[in-house]
mmCIF file of C-alpha atoms in Angstrom:
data_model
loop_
_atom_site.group_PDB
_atom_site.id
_atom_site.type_symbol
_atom_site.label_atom_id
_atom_site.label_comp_id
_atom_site.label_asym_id
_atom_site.label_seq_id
_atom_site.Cartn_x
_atom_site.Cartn_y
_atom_site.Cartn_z
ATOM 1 C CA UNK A 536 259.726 45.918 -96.044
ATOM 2 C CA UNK A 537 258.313 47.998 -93.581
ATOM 3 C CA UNK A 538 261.426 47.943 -91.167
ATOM 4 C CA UNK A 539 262.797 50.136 -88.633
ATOM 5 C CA UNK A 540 266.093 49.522 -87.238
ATOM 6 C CA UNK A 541 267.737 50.638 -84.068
ATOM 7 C CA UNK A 542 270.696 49.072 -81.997
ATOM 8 C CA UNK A 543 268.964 48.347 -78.845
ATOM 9 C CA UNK A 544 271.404 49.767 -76.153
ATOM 10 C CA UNK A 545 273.528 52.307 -75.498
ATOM 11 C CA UNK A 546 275.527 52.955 -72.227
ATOM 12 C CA UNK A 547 277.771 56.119 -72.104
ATOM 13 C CA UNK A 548 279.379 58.138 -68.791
ATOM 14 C CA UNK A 549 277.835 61.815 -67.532
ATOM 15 C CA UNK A 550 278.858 64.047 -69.677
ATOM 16 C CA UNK A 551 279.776 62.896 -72.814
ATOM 17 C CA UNK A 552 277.948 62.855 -75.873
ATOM 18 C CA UNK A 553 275.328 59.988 -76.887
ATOM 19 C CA UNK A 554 274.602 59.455 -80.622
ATOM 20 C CA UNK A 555 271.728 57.180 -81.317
ATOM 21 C CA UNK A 556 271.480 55.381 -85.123
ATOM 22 C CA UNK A 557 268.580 54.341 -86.828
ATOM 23 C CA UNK A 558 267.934 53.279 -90.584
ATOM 24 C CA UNK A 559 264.536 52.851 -92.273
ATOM 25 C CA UNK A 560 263.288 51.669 -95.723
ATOM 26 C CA UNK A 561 260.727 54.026 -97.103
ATOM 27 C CA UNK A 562 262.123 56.431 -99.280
ATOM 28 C CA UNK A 563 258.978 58.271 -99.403
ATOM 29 C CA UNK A 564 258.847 58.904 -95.811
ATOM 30 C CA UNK A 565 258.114 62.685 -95.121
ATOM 31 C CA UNK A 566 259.133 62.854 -91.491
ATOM 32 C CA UNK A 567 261.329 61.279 -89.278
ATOM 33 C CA UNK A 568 260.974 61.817 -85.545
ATOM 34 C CA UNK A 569 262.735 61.127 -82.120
ATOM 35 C CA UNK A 570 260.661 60.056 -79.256
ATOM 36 C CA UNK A 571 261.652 59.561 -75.601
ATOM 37 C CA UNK A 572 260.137 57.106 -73.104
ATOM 38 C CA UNK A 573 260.971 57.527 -69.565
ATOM 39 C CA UNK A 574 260.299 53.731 -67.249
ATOM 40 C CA UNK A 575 256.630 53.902 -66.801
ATOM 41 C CA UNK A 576 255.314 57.154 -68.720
ATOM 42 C CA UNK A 577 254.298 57.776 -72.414
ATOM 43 C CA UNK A 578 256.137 59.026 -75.460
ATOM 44 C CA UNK A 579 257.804 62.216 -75.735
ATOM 45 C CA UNK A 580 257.924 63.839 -79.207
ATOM 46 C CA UNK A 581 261.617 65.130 -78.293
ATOM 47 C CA UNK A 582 262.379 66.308 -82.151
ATOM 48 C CA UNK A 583 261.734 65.510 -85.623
ATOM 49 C CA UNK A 584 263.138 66.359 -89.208
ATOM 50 C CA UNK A 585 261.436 66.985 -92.670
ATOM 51 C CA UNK A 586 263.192 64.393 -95.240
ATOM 52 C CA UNK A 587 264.209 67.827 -97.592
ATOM 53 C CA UNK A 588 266.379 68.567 -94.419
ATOM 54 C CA UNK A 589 269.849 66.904 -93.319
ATOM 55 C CA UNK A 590 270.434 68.660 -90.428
ATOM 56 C CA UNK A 591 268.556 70.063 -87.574
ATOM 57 C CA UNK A 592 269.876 71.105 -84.029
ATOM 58 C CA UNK A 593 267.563 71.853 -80.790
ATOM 59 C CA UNK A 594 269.735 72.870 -77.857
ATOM 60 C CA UNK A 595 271.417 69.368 -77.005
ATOM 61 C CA UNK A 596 270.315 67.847 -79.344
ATOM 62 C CA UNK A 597 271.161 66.976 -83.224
ATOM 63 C CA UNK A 598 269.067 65.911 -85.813
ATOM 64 C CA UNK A 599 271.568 63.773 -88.617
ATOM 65 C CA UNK A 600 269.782 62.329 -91.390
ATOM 66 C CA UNK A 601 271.353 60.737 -94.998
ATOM 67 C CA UNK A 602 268.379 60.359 -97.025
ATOM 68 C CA UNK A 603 270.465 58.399 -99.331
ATOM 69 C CA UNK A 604 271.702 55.558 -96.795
ATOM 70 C CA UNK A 605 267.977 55.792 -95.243
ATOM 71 C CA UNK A 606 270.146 57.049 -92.178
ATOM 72 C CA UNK A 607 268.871 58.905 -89.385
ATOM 73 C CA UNK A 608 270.490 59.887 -86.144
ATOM 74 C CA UNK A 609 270.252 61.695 -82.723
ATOM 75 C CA UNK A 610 273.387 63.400 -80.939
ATOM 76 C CA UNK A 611 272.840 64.474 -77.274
ATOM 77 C CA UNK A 612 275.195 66.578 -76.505
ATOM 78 C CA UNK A 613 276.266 66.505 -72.500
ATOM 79 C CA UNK A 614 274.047 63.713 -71.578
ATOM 80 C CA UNK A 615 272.866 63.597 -68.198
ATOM 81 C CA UNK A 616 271.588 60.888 -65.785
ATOM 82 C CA UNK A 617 268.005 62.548 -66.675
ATOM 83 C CA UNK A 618 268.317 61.498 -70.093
ATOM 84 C CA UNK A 619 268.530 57.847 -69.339
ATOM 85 C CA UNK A 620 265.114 56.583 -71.255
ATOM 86 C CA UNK A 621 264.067 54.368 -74.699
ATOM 87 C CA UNK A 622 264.301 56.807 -77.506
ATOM 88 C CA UNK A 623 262.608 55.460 -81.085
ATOM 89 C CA UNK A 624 262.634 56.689 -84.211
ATOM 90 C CA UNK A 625 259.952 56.521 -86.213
ATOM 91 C CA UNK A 626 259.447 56.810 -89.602
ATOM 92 C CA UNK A 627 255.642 58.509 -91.002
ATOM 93 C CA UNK A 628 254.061 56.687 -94.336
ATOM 94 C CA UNK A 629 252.965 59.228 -96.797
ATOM 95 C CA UNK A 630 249.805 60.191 -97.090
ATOM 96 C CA UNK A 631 248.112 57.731 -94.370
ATOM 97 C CA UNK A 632 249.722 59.421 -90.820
ATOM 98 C CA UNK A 633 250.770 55.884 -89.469
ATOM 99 C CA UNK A 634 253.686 55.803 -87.690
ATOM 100 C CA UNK A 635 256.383 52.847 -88.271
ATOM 101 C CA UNK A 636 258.538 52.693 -84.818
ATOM 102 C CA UNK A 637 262.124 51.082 -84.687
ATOM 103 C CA UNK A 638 262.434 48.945 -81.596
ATOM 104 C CA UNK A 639 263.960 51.627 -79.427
ATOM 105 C CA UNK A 640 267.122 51.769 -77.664
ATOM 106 C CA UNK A 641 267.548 52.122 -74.126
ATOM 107 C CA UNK A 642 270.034 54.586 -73.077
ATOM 108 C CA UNK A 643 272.279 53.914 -69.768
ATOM 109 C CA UNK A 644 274.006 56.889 -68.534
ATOM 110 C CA UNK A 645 276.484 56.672 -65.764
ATOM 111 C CA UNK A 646 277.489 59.286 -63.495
ATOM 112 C CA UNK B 90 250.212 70.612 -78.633
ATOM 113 C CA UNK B 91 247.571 68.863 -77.918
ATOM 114 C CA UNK B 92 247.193 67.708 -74.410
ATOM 115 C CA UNK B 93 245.709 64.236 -74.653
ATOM 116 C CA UNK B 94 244.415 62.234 -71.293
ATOM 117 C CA UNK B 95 243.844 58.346 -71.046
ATOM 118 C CA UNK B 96 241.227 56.638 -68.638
ATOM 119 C CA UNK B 97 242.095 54.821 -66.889
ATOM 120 C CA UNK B 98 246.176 54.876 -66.324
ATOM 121 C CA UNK B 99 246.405 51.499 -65.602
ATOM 122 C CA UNK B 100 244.188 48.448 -64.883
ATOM 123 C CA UNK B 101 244.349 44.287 -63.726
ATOM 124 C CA UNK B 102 241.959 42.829 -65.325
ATOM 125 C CA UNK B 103 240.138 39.236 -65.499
ATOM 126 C CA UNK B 104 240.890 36.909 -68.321
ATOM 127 C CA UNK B 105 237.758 36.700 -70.469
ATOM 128 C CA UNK B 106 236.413 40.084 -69.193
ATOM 129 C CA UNK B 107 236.817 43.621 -71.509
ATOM 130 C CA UNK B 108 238.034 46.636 -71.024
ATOM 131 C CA UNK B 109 237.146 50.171 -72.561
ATOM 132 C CA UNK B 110 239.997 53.268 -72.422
ATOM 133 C CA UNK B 111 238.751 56.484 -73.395
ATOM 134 C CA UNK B 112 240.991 59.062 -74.633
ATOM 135 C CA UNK B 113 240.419 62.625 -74.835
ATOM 136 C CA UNK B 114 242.276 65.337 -76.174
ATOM 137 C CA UNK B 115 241.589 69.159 -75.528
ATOM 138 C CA UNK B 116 241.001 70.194 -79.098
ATOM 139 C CA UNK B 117 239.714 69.475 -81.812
ATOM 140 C CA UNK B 118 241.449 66.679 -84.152
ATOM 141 C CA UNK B 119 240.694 64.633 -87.789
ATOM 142 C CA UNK B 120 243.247 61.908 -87.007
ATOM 143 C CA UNK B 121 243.388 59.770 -84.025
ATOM 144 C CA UNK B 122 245.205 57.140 -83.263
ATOM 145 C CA UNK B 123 245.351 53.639 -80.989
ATOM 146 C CA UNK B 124 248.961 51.789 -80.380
ATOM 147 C CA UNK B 125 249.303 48.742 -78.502
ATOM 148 C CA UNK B 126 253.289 48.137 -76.924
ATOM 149 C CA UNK B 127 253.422 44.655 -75.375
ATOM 150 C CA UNK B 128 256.142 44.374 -72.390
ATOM 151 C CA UNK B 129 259.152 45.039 -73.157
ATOM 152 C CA UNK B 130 258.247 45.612 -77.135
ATOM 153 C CA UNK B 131 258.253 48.370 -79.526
ATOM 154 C CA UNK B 132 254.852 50.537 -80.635
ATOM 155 C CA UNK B 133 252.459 48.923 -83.247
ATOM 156 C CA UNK B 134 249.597 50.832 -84.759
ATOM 157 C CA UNK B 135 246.285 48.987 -83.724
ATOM 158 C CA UNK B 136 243.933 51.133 -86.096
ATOM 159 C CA UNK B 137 243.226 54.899 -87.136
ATOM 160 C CA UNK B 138 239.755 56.213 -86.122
ATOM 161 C CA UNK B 139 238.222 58.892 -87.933
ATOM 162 C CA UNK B 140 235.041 60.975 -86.918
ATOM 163 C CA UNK B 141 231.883 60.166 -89.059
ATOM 164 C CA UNK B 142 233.559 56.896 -90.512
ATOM 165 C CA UNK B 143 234.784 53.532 -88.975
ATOM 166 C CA UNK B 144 238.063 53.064 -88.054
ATOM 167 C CA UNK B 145 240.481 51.446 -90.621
ATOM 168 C CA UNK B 146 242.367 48.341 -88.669
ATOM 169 C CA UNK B 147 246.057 47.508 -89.313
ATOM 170 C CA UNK B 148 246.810 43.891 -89.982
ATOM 171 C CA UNK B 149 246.566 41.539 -87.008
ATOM 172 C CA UNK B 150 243.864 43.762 -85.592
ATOM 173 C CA UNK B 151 239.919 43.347 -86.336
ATOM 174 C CA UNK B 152 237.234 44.752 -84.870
ATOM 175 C CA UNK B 153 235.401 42.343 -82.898
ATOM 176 C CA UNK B 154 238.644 42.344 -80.735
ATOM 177 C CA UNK B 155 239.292 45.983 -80.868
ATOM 178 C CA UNK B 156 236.034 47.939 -81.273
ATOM 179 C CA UNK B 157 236.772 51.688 -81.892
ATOM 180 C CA UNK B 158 234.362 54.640 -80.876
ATOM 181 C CA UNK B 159 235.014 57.813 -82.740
ATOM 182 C CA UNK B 160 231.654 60.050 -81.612
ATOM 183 C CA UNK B 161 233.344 63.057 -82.061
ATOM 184 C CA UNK B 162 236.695 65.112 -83.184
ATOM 185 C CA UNK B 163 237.566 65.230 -79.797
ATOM 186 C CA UNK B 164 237.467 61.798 -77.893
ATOM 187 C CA UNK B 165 237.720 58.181 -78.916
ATOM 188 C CA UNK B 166 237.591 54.790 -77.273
ATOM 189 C CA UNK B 167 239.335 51.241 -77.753
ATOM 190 C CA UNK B 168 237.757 48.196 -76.059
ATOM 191 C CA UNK B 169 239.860 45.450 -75.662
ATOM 192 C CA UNK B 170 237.563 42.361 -75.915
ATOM 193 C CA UNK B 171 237.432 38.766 -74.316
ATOM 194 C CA UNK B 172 241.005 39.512 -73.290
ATOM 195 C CA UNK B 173 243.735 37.172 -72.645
ATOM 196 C CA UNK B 174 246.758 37.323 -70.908
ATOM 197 C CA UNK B 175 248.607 38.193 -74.086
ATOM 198 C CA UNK B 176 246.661 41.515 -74.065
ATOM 199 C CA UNK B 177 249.071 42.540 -71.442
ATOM 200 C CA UNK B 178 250.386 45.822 -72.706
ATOM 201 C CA UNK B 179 250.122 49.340 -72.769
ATOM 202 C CA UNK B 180 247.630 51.039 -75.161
ATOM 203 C CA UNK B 181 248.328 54.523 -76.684
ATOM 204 C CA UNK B 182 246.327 56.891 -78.085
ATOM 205 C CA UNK B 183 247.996 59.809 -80.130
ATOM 206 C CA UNK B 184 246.811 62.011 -82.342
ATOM 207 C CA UNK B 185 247.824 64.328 -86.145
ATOM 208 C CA UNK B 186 248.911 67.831 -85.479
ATOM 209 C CA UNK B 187 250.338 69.295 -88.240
ATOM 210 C CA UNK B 188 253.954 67.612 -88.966
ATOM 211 C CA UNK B 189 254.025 66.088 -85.747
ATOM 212 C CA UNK B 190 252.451 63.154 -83.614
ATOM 213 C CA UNK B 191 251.722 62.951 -80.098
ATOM 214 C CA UNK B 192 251.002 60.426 -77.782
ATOM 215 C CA UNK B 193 248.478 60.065 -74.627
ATOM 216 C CA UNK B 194 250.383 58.828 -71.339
ATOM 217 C CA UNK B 195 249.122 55.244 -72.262
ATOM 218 C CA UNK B 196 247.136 52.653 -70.202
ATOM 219 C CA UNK B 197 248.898 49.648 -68.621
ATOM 220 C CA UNK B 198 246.534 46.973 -69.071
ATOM 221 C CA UNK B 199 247.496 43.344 -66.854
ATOM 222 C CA UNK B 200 245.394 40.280 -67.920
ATOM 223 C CA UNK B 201 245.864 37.606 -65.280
#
């Protein structure tokens, strides 16, 4: 199937760290990305990861990804009120550009 | 990255009336793309318009509701046709750069 899964909320205290899961199905995806959508504005591109990689780190935050379990997750490290948003992952089909978008989960942060 | 603009930002609209969004992006692309998110919903790919060629529609979507303009590598528009209130949503535009994707601010589009 063509599914993307997220949990769909998240609620964590100023501060601490926020890890964000996601699986997907197509083992041919190339890229996997992390998008952020603040209430009433667009999406984001905050990070992505190349499928050869399992790793990748961008200040706060950490790119996870188990190719084998389709697994894929983001780490923000020291969240802050400002980072309370939607984030999806998205997974990109091979050859064709079209983006296949989990159903996003919203992030609560408390101070 | 491309900087990519959407006209107009938002719009309440008539049911039975259409709407055209234009989308414009300050250089040159091959790959654009239109998303539709209904309230509340995640992103689903609408269709993929090309320069020179008509746009390829995703399942669900045909043309005579969605006509695509593609006149050149730097602009494109999505009409959204006859609509109904279950058009409500906000369309995207985004486009290919390399490894990456990105997104216009979308239009919020109310049918009443």
């Amino acid at each position: 199937g063509e599914d993307v899964e997220q949990s769909l909320f998240l609620s964590v205290r100023e501060g601490d760290s926020s890890v964000i899961n996601c699986t997907y199905t197509d083992s041919s995806s190339t890229y996997l990305y992390w998008y952020k959508q603040e209430p009433g504005a667009g999406l984001q591109l905050l990070t992505y990861i190349f499928s050869n990689m399992d790793m990748k780190q961008d200040q706060r935050l950490t790119v996870l990804l188990n190719k084998k379990d389709k697994h894929l997750s983001l780490r923000i490290a020291d969240t802050q009120t400002g980072d309370s948003a939607i984030y999806f992952c998205a997974e990109i089909r091979e050859g064709t550009g079209k983006l296949i978008f989990g159903q996003g989960t919203t992030l609560q942060v408390k101070p | 990255s491309a900087v990519i603009s959407q006209k107009p930002s938002r719009d309440i609209c008539q049911r039975g009336t259409s709407l055209t969004i234009q989308c414009q992006v300050d250089s040159q692309v091959t790959m654009m793309f239109w998303y539709r998110q209904q309230p509340g919903q995640s992103l689903t790919l609408i269709a993929t318009a090309n320069q020179g060629s008509e746009a390829t529609y995703e399942s669900g979507f045909v043309i005579d509701k969605f006509p695509i303009s593609r006149p050149n590598l730097t602009f494109s528009t999505l009409t959204v046709s006859n609509m109904s209130p279950e058009d409500s949503s906000i369309y995207l535009c985004s486009v290919d750069e390399g490894d990456t994707q990105y997104f216009g601010p979308g239009t919020r589009l109310t049918v009443l």
